[in-house]
Amino acid sequence: ENSSHLPKNAEEIRFIPIHAPAEVMVPPGKLSWKVVPSRPGIIGSNSFAIHLLVDGKPAGTQVVRGRLEIKAEVAVTVTGVQRGDLLSAANVTMQQQDITGIDTPFTEISEVIGKQMARTLPAGTVLKADHLVLPPVVKDGEMVKILARKKTMLVSAHGLARANGRIGEMIAVKNISSNKTIHARVEGPGTVTVEF
């Protein structure tokens, strides 16, 4: 039921119980149950609640504590990487690891190639979502097209970016024709927008 929360390439999944539930008495009838992990994404769960139902009605809850081990191929740094580096096939590889306790590991190499490092990491580190950012699509000193919108009207001008910017970020841009600096939102490579 919860397999959609697990990595597609999970090769080995084991639960090692530490504390099994005590025996429980339930009334006669058709027994069913629902297993709920302690963490919604399953990975990192250290206990599972077993909700017992008899004829569809609640008949008690038992908790099994233990260690969940999930082995899957994940993106790992081959070399040490510095903050600001762009990842390439030369500094990242796929490697089977126990991902227990690792939040949001990458299970496809295509998810990390071309992304920029948000922090410095040593070789052998499993890459997680908070380690990476999208690289800037506008660079400091680059000529950009400024699109100004007001309802249905659209006006364009040329500007000079005063900072690096990723899609959705606000950056300072110098309007070439007016010589004024404005703040604009990065829309894509070489394009920023302002609303007035």
JSON list of C-alpha atoms in Angstrom, two decimals, residues 136-148 155-166 169-177 180-194:
[
{"chain": "A", "resi": 136, "resn": "PRO", "atom": "CA", "xyz": [21.52, 31.01, -12.30]},
{"chain": "A", "resi": 137, "resn": "VAL", "atom": "CA", "xyz": [19.95, 31.63, -15.73]},
{"chain": "A", "resi": 138, "resn": "VAL", "atom": "CA", "xyz": [20.95, 35.31, -15.64]},
{"chain": "A", "resi": 139, "resn": "LYS", "atom": "CA", "xyz": [24.50, 36.32, -14.79]},
{"chain": "A", "resi": 140, "resn": "ASP", "atom": "CA", "xyz": [25.82, 39.54, -13.26]},
{"chain": "A", "resi": 141, "resn": "GLY", "atom": "CA", "xyz": [26.80, 41.95, -16.06]},
{"chain": "A", "resi": 142, "resn": "GLU", "atom": "CA", "xyz": [24.71, 40.15, -18.70]},
{"chain": "A", "resi": 143, "resn": "MET", "atom": "CA", "xyz": [22.40, 42.04, -21.09]},
{"chain": "A", "resi": 144, "resn": "VAL", "atom": "CA", "xyz": [18.76, 41.13, -20.44]},
{"chain": "A", "resi": 145, "resn": "LYS", "atom": "CA", "xyz": [15.38, 41.90, -21.93]},
{"chain": "A", "resi": 146, "resn": "ILE", "atom": "CA", "xyz": [13.10, 43.70, -19.45]},
{"chain": "A", "resi": 147, "resn": "LEU", "atom": "CA", "xyz": [9.40, 42.98, -19.95]},
{"chain": "A", "resi": 148, "resn": "ALA", "atom": "CA", "xyz": [7.06, 45.38, -18.16]},
{"chain": "A", "resi": 155, "resn": "VAL", "atom": "CA", "xyz": [6.49, 46.95, -22.95]},
{"chain": "A", "resi": 156, "resn": "SER", "atom": "CA", "xyz": [10.07, 45.77, -23.43]},
{"chain": "A", "resi": 157, "resn": "ALA", "atom": "CA", "xyz": [13.45, 47.42, -22.85]},
{"chain": "A", "resi": 158, "resn": "HIS", "atom": "CA", "xyz": [17.09, 46.37, -22.60]},
{"chain": "A", "resi": 159, "resn": "GLY", "atom": "CA", "xyz": [18.88, 46.18, -19.29]},
{"chain": "A", "resi": 160, "resn": "LEU", "atom": "CA", "xyz": [22.09, 45.11, -17.59]},
{"chain": "A", "resi": 161, "resn": "ALA", "atom": "CA", "xyz": [21.83, 42.51, -14.79]},
{"chain": "A", "resi": 162, "resn": "ARG", "atom": "CA", "xyz": [23.49, 43.66, -11.56]},
{"chain": "A", "resi": 163, "resn": "ALA", "atom": "CA", "xyz": [23.44, 40.19, -9.95]},
{"chain": "A", "resi": 164, "resn": "ASN", "atom": "CA", "xyz": [23.17, 36.49, -10.75]},
{"chain": "A", "resi": 165, "resn": "GLY", "atom": "CA", "xyz": [19.59, 35.24, -10.72]},
{"chain": "A", "resi": 166, "resn": "ARG", "atom": "CA", "xyz": [17.70, 31.95, -10.77]},
{"chain": "A", "resi": 169, "resn": "GLU", "atom": "CA", "xyz": [14.35, 35.38, -7.98]},
{"chain": "A", "resi": 170, "resn": "MET", "atom": "CA", "xyz": [14.29, 39.19, -7.80]},
{"chain": "A", "resi": 171, "resn": "ILE", "atom": "CA", "xyz": [17.49, 40.89, -8.98]},
{"chain": "A", "resi": 172, "resn": "ALA", "atom": "CA", "xyz": [18.67, 44.46, -9.58]},
{"chain": "A", "resi": 173, "resn": "VAL", "atom": "CA", "xyz": [18.70, 45.44, -13.28]},
{"chain": "A", "resi": 174, "resn": "LYS", "atom": "CA", "xyz": [19.92, 48.72, -14.78]},
{"chain": "A", "resi": 175, "resn": "ASN", "atom": "CA", "xyz": [17.56, 49.98, -17.50]},
{"chain": "A", "resi": 176, "resn": "ILE", "atom": "CA", "xyz": [19.87, 51.02, -20.38]},
{"chain": "A", "resi": 177, "resn": "SER", "atom": "CA", "xyz": [17.54, 53.70, -21.81]},
{"chain": "A", "resi": 180, "resn": "LYS", "atom": "CA", "xyz": [17.79, 53.72, -13.57]},
{"chain": "A", "resi": 181, "resn": "THR", "atom": "CA", "xyz": [18.20, 50.58, -11.49]},
{"chain": "A", "resi": 182, "resn": "ILE", "atom": "CA", "xyz": [15.02, 48.57, -10.94]},
{"chain": "A", "resi": 183, "resn": "HIS", "atom": "CA", "xyz": [14.19, 45.25, -9.29]},
{"chain": "A", "resi": 184, "resn": "ALA", "atom": "CA", "xyz": [12.88, 42.59, -11.65]},
{"chain": "A", "resi": 185, "resn": "ARG", "atom": "CA", "xyz": [11.90, 38.92, -11.45]},
{"chain": "A", "resi": 186, "resn": "VAL", "atom": "CA", "xyz": [13.96, 36.41, -13.47]},
{"chain": "A", "resi": 187, "resn": "GLU", "atom": "CA", "xyz": [11.67, 34.63, -15.94]},
{"chain": "A", "resi": 188, "resn": "GLY", "atom": "CA", "xyz": [14.23, 32.64, -17.92]},
{"chain": "A", "resi": 189, "resn": "PRO", "atom": "CA", "xyz": [17.61, 32.93, -19.65]},
{"chain": "A", "resi": 190, "resn": "GLY", "atom": "CA", "xyz": [18.15, 36.60, -20.53]},
{"chain": "A", "resi": 191, "resn": "THR", "atom": "CA", "xyz": [14.60, 37.68, -19.55]},
{"chain": "A", "resi": 192, "resn": "VAL", "atom": "CA", "xyz": [13.29, 39.56, -16.50]},
{"chain": "A", "resi": 193, "resn": "THR", "atom": "CA", "xyz": [9.87, 41.03, -15.76]},
{"chain": "A", "resi": 194, "resn": "VAL", "atom": "CA", "xyz": [8.52, 43.96, -13.76]}
]
